[in-house]
């Protein structure tokens, strides 16, 4: 299976034969091959396709949870869908060939019908964090140069919290 087969698979969101896990493994292997050739751009594109697949499978999962009346789990999956769409948007045009516009719209609509009105926002002091790309400790005086949200070696850059202090929590209506 090559990259154009994968694109066809991602387009056939509503009518698939192969399992998503299989495609995910193929994408992972393709990324390893591209990274061996130091093809950063190619690895970034694979990350985009991996994220498209993740959004699609998370949405299907959320939908099935709602059908089975497992509403809280569905709520969490819808949120993950929303987050991943947001991450992908900075690197990839969200059009409807992969049903991403459809999923984005549906996620919003489903979230609106949930009866949840109050949420808990934690207050945290971060004492120690690391870069997930290079492992450097990050502080005001020490910045490794990797930007959060950017894709390096086919991975999205984020910070890993190593030490934190919980201060409190606020009940919010949003
Ligand atoms: Zn770094």
mmCIF file of C-alpha atoms and ligand atoms in Angstrom:
data_model
loop_
_atom_site.group_PDB
_atom_site.id
_atom_site.type_symbol
_atom_site.label_atom_id
_atom_site.label_comp_id
_atom_site.label_asym_id
_atom_site.label_seq_id
_atom_site.Cartn_x
_atom_site.Cartn_y
_atom_site.Cartn_z
ATOM 1 C CA UNK A 1 0.000 0.000 0.000
ATOM 2 C CA UNK A 2 1.502 3.360 -0.988
ATOM 3 C CA UNK A 3 0.619 6.936 -0.063
ATOM 4 C CA UNK A 4 -1.971 7.402 -2.812
ATOM 5 C CA UNK A 5 -3.787 4.239 -1.625
ATOM 6 C CA UNK A 6 -3.821 5.747 1.874
ATOM 7 C CA UNK A 7 -5.288 8.992 0.533
ATOM 8 C CA UNK A 8 -8.027 6.935 -1.177
ATOM 9 C CA UNK A 9 -8.650 5.115 2.118
ATOM 10 C CA UNK A 10 -8.955 8.409 4.035
ATOM 11 C CA UNK A 11 -11.359 9.747 1.394
ATOM 12 C CA UNK A 12 -13.574 6.658 1.685
ATOM 13 C CA UNK A 13 -14.523 7.599 5.250
ATOM 14 C CA UNK A 14 -18.066 6.249 4.941
ATOM 15 C CA UNK A 15 -17.258 3.036 3.135
ATOM 16 C CA UNK A 16 -14.181 1.156 4.283
ATOM 17 C CA UNK A 17 -13.032 -2.421 4.135
ATOM 18 C CA UNK A 18 -9.585 -2.334 5.754
ATOM 19 C CA UNK A 19 -9.209 -1.649 9.460
ATOM 20 C CA UNK A 20 -7.866 1.709 10.632
ATOM 21 C CA UNK A 21 -5.178 -0.022 12.776
ATOM 22 C CA UNK A 22 -3.668 -1.553 9.641
ATOM 23 C CA UNK A 23 -3.491 1.844 7.929
ATOM 24 C CA UNK A 24 -2.030 3.401 11.049
ATOM 25 C CA UNK A 25 0.779 0.788 11.044
ATOM 26 C CA UNK A 26 1.496 1.378 7.352
ATOM 27 C CA UNK A 27 1.701 5.146 7.971
ATOM 28 C CA UNK A 28 4.054 4.589 10.887
ATOM 29 C CA UNK A 29 6.382 2.454 8.739
ATOM 30 C CA UNK A 30 6.270 4.946 5.869
ATOM 31 C CA UNK A 31 7.288 7.665 8.310
ATOM 32 C CA UNK A 32 10.254 5.641 9.584
ATOM 33 C CA UNK A 33 11.421 5.138 5.974
ATOM 34 C CA UNK A 34 11.116 8.858 5.208
ATOM 35 C CA UNK A 35 12.969 9.831 8.371
ATOM 36 C CA UNK A 36 15.823 7.476 7.426
ATOM 37 C CA UNK A 37 16.129 9.551 4.246
ATOM 38 C CA UNK A 38 15.895 12.740 6.357
ATOM 39 C CA UNK A 39 12.753 13.738 4.472
ATOM 40 C CA UNK A 40 11.240 16.136 7.051
ATOM 41 C CA UNK A 41 8.569 17.399 4.659
ATOM 42 C CA UNK A 42 7.427 13.872 3.806
ATOM 43 C CA UNK A 43 7.321 12.890 7.491
ATOM 44 C CA UNK A 44 5.232 15.982 8.231
ATOM 45 C CA UNK A 45 2.725 14.986 5.542
ATOM 46 C CA UNK A 46 2.492 11.517 7.111
ATOM 47 C CA UNK A 47 1.796 13.154 10.480
ATOM 48 C CA UNK A 48 -1.059 15.064 8.788
ATOM 49 C CA UNK A 49 -2.526 11.826 7.382
ATOM 50 C CA UNK A 50 -2.105 10.105 10.760
ATOM 51 C CA UNK A 51 -4.016 12.969 12.374
ATOM 52 C CA UNK A 52 -6.768 12.814 9.724
ATOM 53 C CA UNK A 53 -7.144 9.089 10.465
ATOM 54 C CA UNK A 54 -7.168 9.765 14.210
ATOM 55 C CA UNK A 55 -9.897 12.418 13.855
ATOM 56 C CA UNK A 56 -12.011 10.084 11.720
ATOM 57 C CA UNK A 57 -11.650 7.087 14.046
ATOM 58 C CA UNK A 58 -12.209 9.192 17.186
ATOM 59 C CA UNK A 59 -15.384 10.630 15.672
ATOM 60 C CA UNK A 60 -16.704 7.162 14.785
ATOM 61 C CA UNK A 61 -15.834 5.986 18.286
ATOM 62 C CA UNK A 62 -17.647 8.971 19.864
ATOM 63 C CA UNK A 63 -20.682 8.323 17.677
ATOM 64 C CA UNK A 64 -20.815 4.653 18.720
ATOM 65 C CA UNK A 65 -20.452 5.624 22.389
ATOM 66 C CA UNK A 66 -23.420 7.992 22.071
ATOM 67 C CA UNK A 67 -25.452 5.261 20.383
ATOM 68 C CA UNK A 68 -24.654 2.981 23.334
ATOM 69 C CA UNK A 69 -25.627 5.751 25.798
ATOM 70 C CA UNK A 70 -22.066 5.997 27.094
ATOM 71 C CA UNK A 71 -22.368 9.780 27.073
ATOM 72 C CA UNK A 72 -19.471 10.919 29.237
ATOM 73 C CA UNK A 73 -16.926 8.861 27.265
ATOM 74 C CA UNK A 74 -18.457 10.207 24.064
ATOM 75 C CA UNK A 75 -18.102 13.756 25.407
ATOM 76 C CA UNK A 76 -14.371 13.197 26.051
ATOM 77 C CA UNK A 77 -13.868 11.719 22.569
ATOM 78 C CA UNK A 78 -15.661 14.653 20.950
ATOM 79 C CA UNK A 79 -13.295 16.977 22.783
ATOM 80 C CA UNK A 80 -10.289 14.991 21.512
ATOM 81 C CA UNK A 81 -11.707 15.242 18.006
ATOM 82 C CA UNK A 82 -12.028 19.013 18.402
ATOM 83 C CA UNK A 83 -8.446 19.336 19.708
ATOM 84 C CA UNK A 84 -6.953 17.241 16.911
ATOM 85 C CA UNK A 85 -8.834 19.241 14.269
ATOM 86 C CA UNK A 86 -7.357 22.383 15.839
ATOM 87 C CA UNK A 87 -3.810 20.888 15.804
ATOM 88 C CA UNK A 88 -4.155 19.780 12.193
ATOM 89 C CA UNK A 89 -5.509 23.121 10.956
ATOM 90 C CA UNK A 90 -2.167 24.914 11.347
ATOM 91 C CA UNK A 91 -0.488 22.431 8.968
ATOM 92 C CA UNK A 92 -3.100 21.093 6.604
ATOM 93 C CA UNK A 93 -6.044 22.568 4.759
ATOM 94 C CA UNK A 94 -9.255 21.263 6.299
ATOM 95 C CA UNK A 95 -11.497 20.663 3.345
ATOM 96 C CA UNK A 96 -14.137 18.085 2.863
ATOM 97 C CA UNK A 97 -12.250 15.459 0.866
ATOM 98 C CA UNK A 98 -11.548 13.630 4.133
ATOM 99 C CA UNK A 99 -14.902 14.659 5.692
ATOM 100 C CA UNK A 100 -13.098 16.951 8.117
ATOM 101 C CA UNK A 101 -15.507 19.866 7.648
ATOM 102 C CA UNK A 102 -18.374 17.477 8.188
ATOM 103 C CA UNK A 103 -16.791 16.063 11.361
ATOM 104 C CA UNK A 104 -15.962 19.536 12.703
ATOM 105 C CA UNK A 105 -19.548 20.678 12.194
ATOM 106 C CA UNK A 106 -21.035 17.497 13.691
ATOM 107 C CA UNK A 107 -18.748 17.638 16.750
ATOM 108 C CA UNK A 108 -20.000 21.169 17.512
ATOM 109 C CA UNK A 109 -23.622 20.146 17.029
ATOM 110 C CA UNK A 110 -23.308 17.091 19.290
ATOM 111 C CA UNK A 111 -21.518 19.118 21.991
ATOM 112 C CA UNK A 112 -24.449 21.591 21.967
ATOM 113 C CA UNK A 113 -27.016 18.944 22.884
ATOM 114 C CA UNK A 114 -25.096 17.696 25.935
ATOM 115 C CA UNK A 115 -26.677 18.931 29.154
ATOM 116 C CA UNK A 116 -23.324 19.680 30.847
ATOM 117 C CA UNK A 117 -23.392 23.229 32.172
ATOM 118 C CA UNK A 118 -20.531 23.523 34.669
ATOM 119 C CA UNK A 119 -16.895 22.564 34.296
ATOM 120 C CA UNK A 120 -13.838 22.393 36.505
ATOM 121 C CA UNK A 121 -10.825 24.504 35.512
ATOM 122 C CA UNK A 122 -7.718 23.558 37.505
ATOM 123 C CA UNK A 123 -5.165 26.144 38.620
ATOM 124 C CA UNK A 124 -1.652 24.768 38.356
ATOM 125 C CA UNK A 125 1.855 26.112 38.782
ATOM 126 C CA UNK A 126 4.284 24.370 36.445
ATOM 127 C CA UNK A 127 7.682 23.952 38.076
ATOM 128 C CA UNK A 128 9.393 21.783 35.487
ATOM 129 C CA UNK A 129 8.730 21.013 31.834
ATOM 130 C CA UNK A 130 10.547 19.304 29.004
ATOM 131 C CA UNK A 131 10.482 19.442 25.220
ATOM 132 C CA UNK A 132 9.123 16.179 23.769
ATOM 133 C CA UNK A 133 11.373 16.501 20.701
ATOM 134 C CA UNK A 134 14.820 16.964 22.262
ATOM 135 C CA UNK A 135 14.188 16.329 25.963
ATOM 136 C CA UNK A 136 15.615 19.710 27.062
ATOM 137 C CA UNK A 137 14.347 21.299 30.238
ATOM 138 C CA UNK A 138 12.420 24.433 29.292
ATOM 139 C CA UNK A 139 12.486 27.643 31.301
ATOM 140 C CA UNK A 140 12.569 31.398 30.704
ATOM 141 C CA UNK A 141 16.364 31.116 30.484
ATOM 142 C CA UNK A 142 16.466 27.895 28.538
ATOM 143 C CA UNK A 143 14.610 27.526 25.244
ATOM 144 C CA UNK A 144 15.625 24.716 22.891
ATOM 145 C CA UNK A 145 14.239 26.317 19.729
ATOM 146 C CA UNK A 146 11.462 23.791 19.093
ATOM 147 C CA UNK A 147 8.123 25.550 18.764
ATOM 148 C CA UNK A 148 5.036 24.041 20.416
ATOM 149 C CA UNK A 149 2.566 22.852 17.757
ATOM 150 C CA UNK A 150 5.214 22.589 15.004
ATOM 151 C CA UNK A 151 6.008 19.199 13.458
ATOM 152 C CA UNK A 152 9.556 17.855 13.842
ATOM 153 C CA UNK A 153 10.573 14.358 12.689
ATOM 154 C CA UNK A 154 6.887 13.663 11.999
ATOM 155 C CA UNK A 155 5.909 14.439 15.602
ATOM 156 C CA UNK A 156 4.038 17.414 17.005
ATOM 157 C CA UNK A 157 6.072 19.442 19.475
ATOM 158 C CA UNK A 158 4.616 19.822 22.947
ATOM 159 C CA UNK A 159 5.850 20.295 26.480
ATOM 160 C CA UNK A 160 5.883 17.441 28.965
ATOM 161 C CA UNK A 161 5.084 18.614 32.463
ATOM 162 C CA UNK A 162 7.501 16.938 34.895
ATOM 163 C CA UNK A 163 6.683 18.762 38.116
ATOM 164 C CA UNK A 164 3.591 20.739 39.015
ATOM 165 C CA UNK A 165 1.769 22.168 41.970
ATOM 166 C CA UNK A 166 -1.979 22.051 42.209
ATOM 167 C CA UNK A 167 -3.297 25.352 43.560
ATOM 168 C CA UNK A 168 -7.049 25.046 43.233
ATOM 169 C CA UNK A 169 -9.970 24.674 40.895
ATOM 170 C CA UNK A 170 -12.584 27.038 39.576
ATOM 171 C CA UNK A 171 -16.087 26.103 38.550
ATOM 172 C CA UNK A 172 -16.808 27.710 35.238
ATOM 173 C CA UNK A 173 -19.794 27.689 32.919
ATOM 174 C CA UNK A 174 -17.791 27.378 29.752
HETATM 175 ZN ZN1 LIG B 1 13.366 20.880 21.942
#
